[in-house]
Short mmCIF file of C-alpha atoms in Angstrom, two decimals:
data_model
loop_
_atom_site.label_atom_id
_atom_site.label_comp_id
_atom_site.label_asym_id
_atom_site.label_seq_id
_atom_site.Cartn_x
_atom_site.Cartn_y
_atom_site.Cartn_z
CA MET G 63 93.57 142.66 112.74
CA LEU G 64 90.05 140.65 114.15
CA LYS G 65 91.60 137.79 115.79
CA ARG G 66 89.22 134.54 114.42
CA ARG G 67 88.36 131.50 116.24
CA SER G 68 90.07 128.77 114.54
CA LYS G 69 87.45 125.92 112.68
CA ARG G 70 86.56 123.02 114.38
CA ARG G 71 85.14 119.46 113.76
CA TYR G 72 83.65 117.25 115.45
CA ILE G 73 84.13 114.03 115.34
CA ALA G 74 82.50 110.79 115.29
CA ILE G 75 83.84 107.57 116.88
CA ARG G 76 83.10 103.94 117.28
CA CYS G 77 85.51 101.55 119.30
CA ASP G 78 84.06 99.19 121.09
CA LYS G 79 87.68 97.66 122.91
CA PHE G 80 88.14 100.67 124.36
CA ASN G 81 88.05 100.74 128.38
CA PRO G 82 87.61 104.29 129.91
CA GLU G 83 89.98 104.46 133.29
CA SER G 84 87.87 104.72 136.51
CA GLY G 85 88.17 108.30 137.75
CA HIS G 86 87.64 109.05 133.67
CA VAL G 87 83.61 110.88 133.44
CA ILE G 88 81.46 111.27 130.53
CA TYR G 89 82.89 114.01 129.64
CA ASN G 90 86.25 113.14 130.00
CA SER G 91 86.54 109.46 128.89
CA GLY G 92 89.57 110.18 128.23
CA PHE G 93 89.64 109.14 124.11
CA ALA G 94 91.29 112.29 123.03
CA PHE G 95 94.17 111.57 125.31
CA LEU G 96 94.37 107.87 124.40
CA LEU G 97 94.06 109.67 120.26
CA THR G 98 96.82 112.68 121.16
CA ARG G 99 98.96 110.08 122.66
CA ARG G 100 99.32 107.89 119.39
CA ILE G 101 99.55 111.15 116.97
CA SER G 102 102.47 112.79 119.51
CA GLU G 103 103.98 109.58 118.63
CA LEU G 104 103.34 110.04 115.53
CA PHE G 105 103.74 113.87 114.22
CA GLY G 106 105.74 114.84 117.47
CA TYR G 107 103.88 116.98 120.47
CA ILE G 108 103.84 119.80 118.63
CA ILE G 109 101.60 118.94 116.26
CA ALA G 110 100.00 116.91 118.95
CA GLN G 111 99.11 120.35 120.91
CA LYS G 112 98.25 122.22 118.28
CA SER G 113 95.27 119.76 116.93
CA SER G 114 93.38 120.25 120.09
CA ILE G 115 91.67 117.34 120.76
CA ARG G 116 88.92 117.69 122.93
CA ASP G 117 86.49 114.88 124.76
CA ILE G 118 82.83 116.07 123.70
CA GLY G 119 81.38 112.87 124.99
CA ASN G 120 80.12 109.69 124.20
CA SER G 121 76.53 109.04 122.55
CA ARG G 122 76.56 105.36 123.63
CA ASN G 123 78.97 103.32 125.30
CA ASN G 124 81.29 102.86 122.48
CA ILE G 125 80.45 106.00 120.99
CA PHE G 126 82.99 108.55 120.92
CA ILE G 127 83.11 112.10 120.05
CA VAL G 128 86.01 114.10 119.87
CA ARG G 129 86.49 118.26 118.78
CA CYS G 130 90.27 118.85 117.01
CA ASN G 131 91.06 122.09 114.18
CA LEU G 132 90.12 121.67 111.19
CA ASN G 133 93.60 122.69 109.83
CA PHE G 134 95.14 118.89 111.15
CA LEU G 135 92.20 117.11 110.61
CA PRO G 136 94.01 114.98 108.30
CA ILE G 137 96.59 114.04 110.20
CA VAL G 138 94.25 112.92 113.01
CA LEU G 139 92.01 110.78 110.18
CA SER G 140 95.30 109.36 109.85
CA ALA G 141 95.98 108.91 113.51
CA ILE G 142 92.33 107.13 114.31
CA SER G 143 92.83 104.61 111.66
CA LEU G 144 96.17 104.08 112.96
CA MET G 145 94.99 103.41 117.16
CA ASN G 146 95.53 100.60 119.24
CA PRO G 147 92.01 99.62 120.39
CA PRO G 148 91.16 99.87 116.47
CA ALA G 149 88.41 102.70 115.88
CA LEU G 150 85.90 103.79 112.99
CA VAL G 151 85.45 107.30 111.97
CA LEU G 152 80.93 106.56 111.67
CA LEU G 153 80.69 110.45 111.03
CA ILE G 154 82.10 114.32 110.96
CA SER G 155 80.21 117.60 111.43
CA GLY G 156 81.38 121.21 111.76
CA THR G 157 78.59 121.21 114.84
CA ILE G 158 78.15 119.49 117.73
CA LYS G 159 74.79 119.62 117.06
CA ARG G 160 74.30 118.45 113.73
CA LEU G 161 76.69 115.67 114.72
CA ARG G 162 74.60 114.32 116.76
CA ILE G 163 70.94 115.06 114.82
CA ASN G 164 73.08 111.85 112.20
CA LEU G 165 74.46 110.01 115.23
CA GLU G 166 70.60 109.90 115.96
CA GLU G 167 68.83 109.78 112.78
CA PRO G 168 71.43 108.18 109.91
CA ASN G 169 70.38 108.55 106.09
CA TYR G 170 72.04 105.82 104.60
CA PRO G 171 70.65 101.79 105.47
CA PRO G 172 72.63 99.61 108.45
CA LEU G 173 75.40 98.93 106.35
CA VAL G 174 76.04 96.16 109.31
CA ASN G 175 72.75 93.64 108.35
CA ALA G 176 72.99 94.86 104.24
CA ASN G 177 76.40 93.61 103.84
CA ASN G 178 75.76 91.07 106.48
CA SER G 179 73.21 89.69 104.65
CA GLN G 180 74.41 89.49 100.86
CA ILE G 181 77.79 88.20 101.93
CA ASP G 182 75.75 84.99 103.79
CA ASN G 183 73.88 84.76 100.59
CA GLN G 184 76.39 84.49 98.60
CA PHE G 185 79.01 82.41 100.40
CA ARG G 186 76.15 80.00 100.61
CA GLU G 187 75.93 79.50 97.32
CA PHE G 188 79.13 78.99 97.75
CA ASN G 189 79.31 76.00 99.88
CA PHE G 190 81.66 78.26 102.22
CA LEU G 191 78.88 78.10 105.03
CA MET B 2 80.69 85.81 83.19
CA LYS B 3 79.37 88.90 84.25
CA ALA B 4 79.29 89.84 87.31
CA LYS B 5 77.06 91.48 89.60
CA GLY B 6 77.35 93.33 92.92
CA ILE B 7 80.53 94.69 94.10
CA LEU B 8 81.94 91.78 96.53
CA ILE B 9 85.71 90.39 95.47
CA TYR B 10 86.69 87.39 97.39
CA ARG B 11 89.35 85.70 99.15
CA CYS B 12 90.67 82.83 98.35
CA GLN B 13 93.61 80.34 99.47
CA ARG B 14 92.69 78.66 96.78
CA SER B 15 91.72 79.20 92.76
CA THR B 16 88.22 77.49 92.50
CA LYS B 17 85.32 77.31 89.69
CA PRO B 18 84.40 80.76 89.26
CA LYS B 19 80.67 81.79 90.12
CA TYR B 20 81.74 85.30 92.12
CA PRO B 21 85.13 87.31 91.56
CA PHE B 22 87.30 86.60 93.77
CA LEU B 23 91.37 86.53 93.82
CA VAL B 24 93.60 84.20 95.16
CA THR B 25 95.71 85.48 98.31
CA SER B 26 99.05 83.89 99.79
CA ASN B 27 101.35 85.10 102.92
CA LYS B 28 104.39 82.93 101.71
CA ILE B 29 106.58 84.04 99.39
CA ASN B 30 107.42 80.34 98.75
CA ASP B 31 104.19 80.08 97.20
CA LEU B 32 104.80 81.60 94.23
CA THR B 33 106.24 79.53 91.25
CA THR B 34 105.58 80.15 87.57
CA THR B 35 102.34 77.90 87.20
CA SER B 36 101.34 79.21 91.08
CA THR B 37 97.59 80.79 89.79
CA ILE B 38 98.19 84.15 93.57
CA ASP B 39 97.01 87.34 92.39
CA ILE B 40 98.40 89.06 96.42
CA ILE B 41 100.62 88.70 98.28
CA SER B 42 100.16 89.76 102.08
CA LEU B 43 103.11 91.19 103.66
CA ASN B 44 103.52 90.24 107.47
CA ASP B 45 107.13 91.78 107.42
CA MET B 46 108.05 95.05 105.84
CA TYR B 47 111.78 94.32 105.19
CA LEU B 48 111.14 92.04 101.90
CA ARG B 49 115.16 90.37 101.32
CA PHE B 50 116.60 90.82 98.01
CA GLU B 51 115.40 86.62 96.50
CA ASP B 52 112.26 87.22 97.21
CA LYS B 53 111.72 91.25 95.89
CA ARG B 54 113.06 89.19 92.54
CA ARG B 55 110.37 86.61 93.03
CA ILE B 56 107.96 88.87 92.46
CA THR B 57 106.57 89.53 89.54
CA SER B 58 105.03 92.29 87.38
CA GLY B 59 101.82 92.17 87.92
CA ILE B 60 101.84 90.19 91.99
CA GLY B 61 99.14 92.21 94.52
CA LEU B 62 101.75 92.80 97.14
CA GLU B 63 99.32 93.81 100.49
CA ILE B 64 99.72 95.16 103.91
CA ASN B 65 98.25 94.87 106.10
CA VAL B 66 96.67 97.96 108.91
CA SER B 67 96.05 95.78 111.47
CA ASP B 68 99.33 94.11 111.64
CA LEU B 69 100.87 98.19 111.46
CA ARG B 70 98.63 99.65 114.48
CA ARG B 71 99.70 96.66 117.12
CA SER B 72 103.08 98.01 116.99
CA ASP B 73 103.82 101.14 118.99
CA GLY B 74 104.76 104.55 117.67
CA LYS B 75 108.93 104.23 117.21
CA TYR B 76 107.91 101.01 114.54
CA LEU B 77 104.65 102.09 113.25
CA GLY B 78 106.69 105.18 112.07
CA LYS B 79 109.37 103.51 110.25
CA TRP B 80 106.55 101.12 109.33
CA ILE B 81 105.19 104.06 107.42
CA ALA B 82 108.41 105.55 106.10
CA GLU B 83 108.94 101.70 104.65
CA ILE B 84 105.45 102.16 102.74
CA SER B 85 106.42 105.41 100.41
CA SER B 86 109.69 103.88 99.76
CA LEU B 87 107.89 100.16 98.50
CA TYR B 88 105.64 101.97 96.74
CA LYS B 89 108.19 103.04 95.08
CA TYR B 90 109.67 100.10 94.40
CA CYS B 91 105.87 98.45 93.59
CA LYS B 92 105.81 101.22 90.57
CA HIS B 93 108.93 100.69 89.13
CA THR B 94 108.36 97.40 89.13
CA GLY B 95 104.31 96.68 88.02
CA ILE B 96 103.67 95.37 90.89
CA GLN B 97 100.11 96.60 91.87
CA PHE B 98 100.52 98.25 95.76
CA ILE B 99 98.05 97.15 98.12
CA LEU B 100 97.77 98.89 101.53
CA SER B 101 93.92 97.51 103.33
CA SER B 102 92.23 97.96 106.37
CA GLY B 103 92.79 93.81 107.03
CA ALA B 104 89.35 94.09 108.86
CA THR B 105 88.51 90.89 111.06
CA SER B 106 85.51 93.31 112.68
CA ILE B 107 83.48 96.23 112.26
CA CYS B 108 85.35 98.65 113.78
CA GLU B 109 89.13 97.95 112.48
CA LEU B 110 87.01 98.77 109.27
CA ILE B 111 88.63 101.96 107.96
CA SER B 112 86.22 104.64 106.39
CA GLY B 113 87.54 106.39 103.05
CA ARG B 114 88.36 109.47 104.17
CA CYS B 115 90.69 108.04 106.71
CA PHE B 116 92.17 106.07 104.30
CA ASP B 117 92.51 109.05 101.98
CA SER B 118 94.62 110.48 104.45
CA LEU B 119 96.39 107.26 105.53
CA LEU B 120 97.84 107.29 102.37
CA LYS B 121 99.25 110.96 102.31
CA THR B 122 101.00 110.12 105.23
CA CYS B 123 102.61 107.50 103.33
CA ASP B 124 103.33 110.30 100.44
CA ILE B 125 101.64 108.45 98.37
CA GLU B 126 98.69 110.31 96.19
CA PRO B 127 94.90 109.00 96.71
CA LYS B 128 93.43 109.80 93.33
CA SER B 129 96.61 107.97 91.57
CA TYR B 130 96.16 104.83 94.11
CA TRP B 131 93.00 104.35 93.74
CA ASN B 132 93.26 104.40 89.96
CA ASP B 133 96.11 102.12 88.98
CA LEU B 134 94.33 99.81 91.87
CA ASP B 135 91.29 99.76 90.25
CA THR B 136 92.80 99.00 86.22
CA TRP B 137 94.54 95.83 87.93
CA LEU B 138 91.13 94.42 89.42
CA GLN B 139 89.73 95.16 86.60
CA SER B 140 92.93 93.18 84.56
CA ARG B 141 93.23 90.45 86.69
CA LEU B 142 89.51 89.36 86.75
CA LEU B 143 89.62 89.65 83.02
CA LYS B 144 92.15 86.85 83.31
CA ARG B 145 90.02 84.64 84.80
CA ARG B 146 86.89 85.49 81.88
CA ILE B 147 85.52 87.67 84.93
CA ILE B 148 83.52 91.13 84.05
CA LEU B 149 82.57 93.06 86.59
CA ALA B 150 79.27 94.75 85.87
#
């Protein structure tokens, strides 16, 4: 019987308030450790180990890339949304190459600017600002 | 009034509607028979019996994830267990259960896929949750004669 490698998913996460501890380098930012700890708190140590979360690197200062087992992706995603400091999932991809391409060239309009201007305009009309 | 766009504002008090809005409060005592409150935000998950009786059918009961993530793993697990029982109670009594990100910055936002995973963790079927929320929002805004275009 063939022993097949389990499928993985690469997740790009934005976390502004995470300060890597001293000693951690680009490929070991400590973010995966923080996430694994949260998963083990919520779902147990076995699930945390099986989800095999690894640091892949941080593309910018506040964007971290982690890898996890596909079978445990829902658990990882729900743990990310319950993390402290808060973290936002930007992209999920099957390959690191595609993830990096999508991160560099987003095929969607910048959400922040569009929403901010819309909210600003409407609030100005509403006399809240 | 026909409202354009998909933004619905949260206000502390009722004003003349130019844009779709919902009135929110974090005090259950504000709920009276004449109040126009649409959503009650819960800071504490453990509702007293008297408080439960005050929240009538049709009102939204909101829990912020931003409050949850500040607590440690032990309490977070307890809260998640409470959410699933609260959701069942809300379903039974006709109260709309709302799980909100409570975001004040971009990083505190929760993406759609994460939200669905979180709902599943809390034993809530995402599809029925979103359908119920949509129906509730439409009915709540229709009361103020606002139709989402």
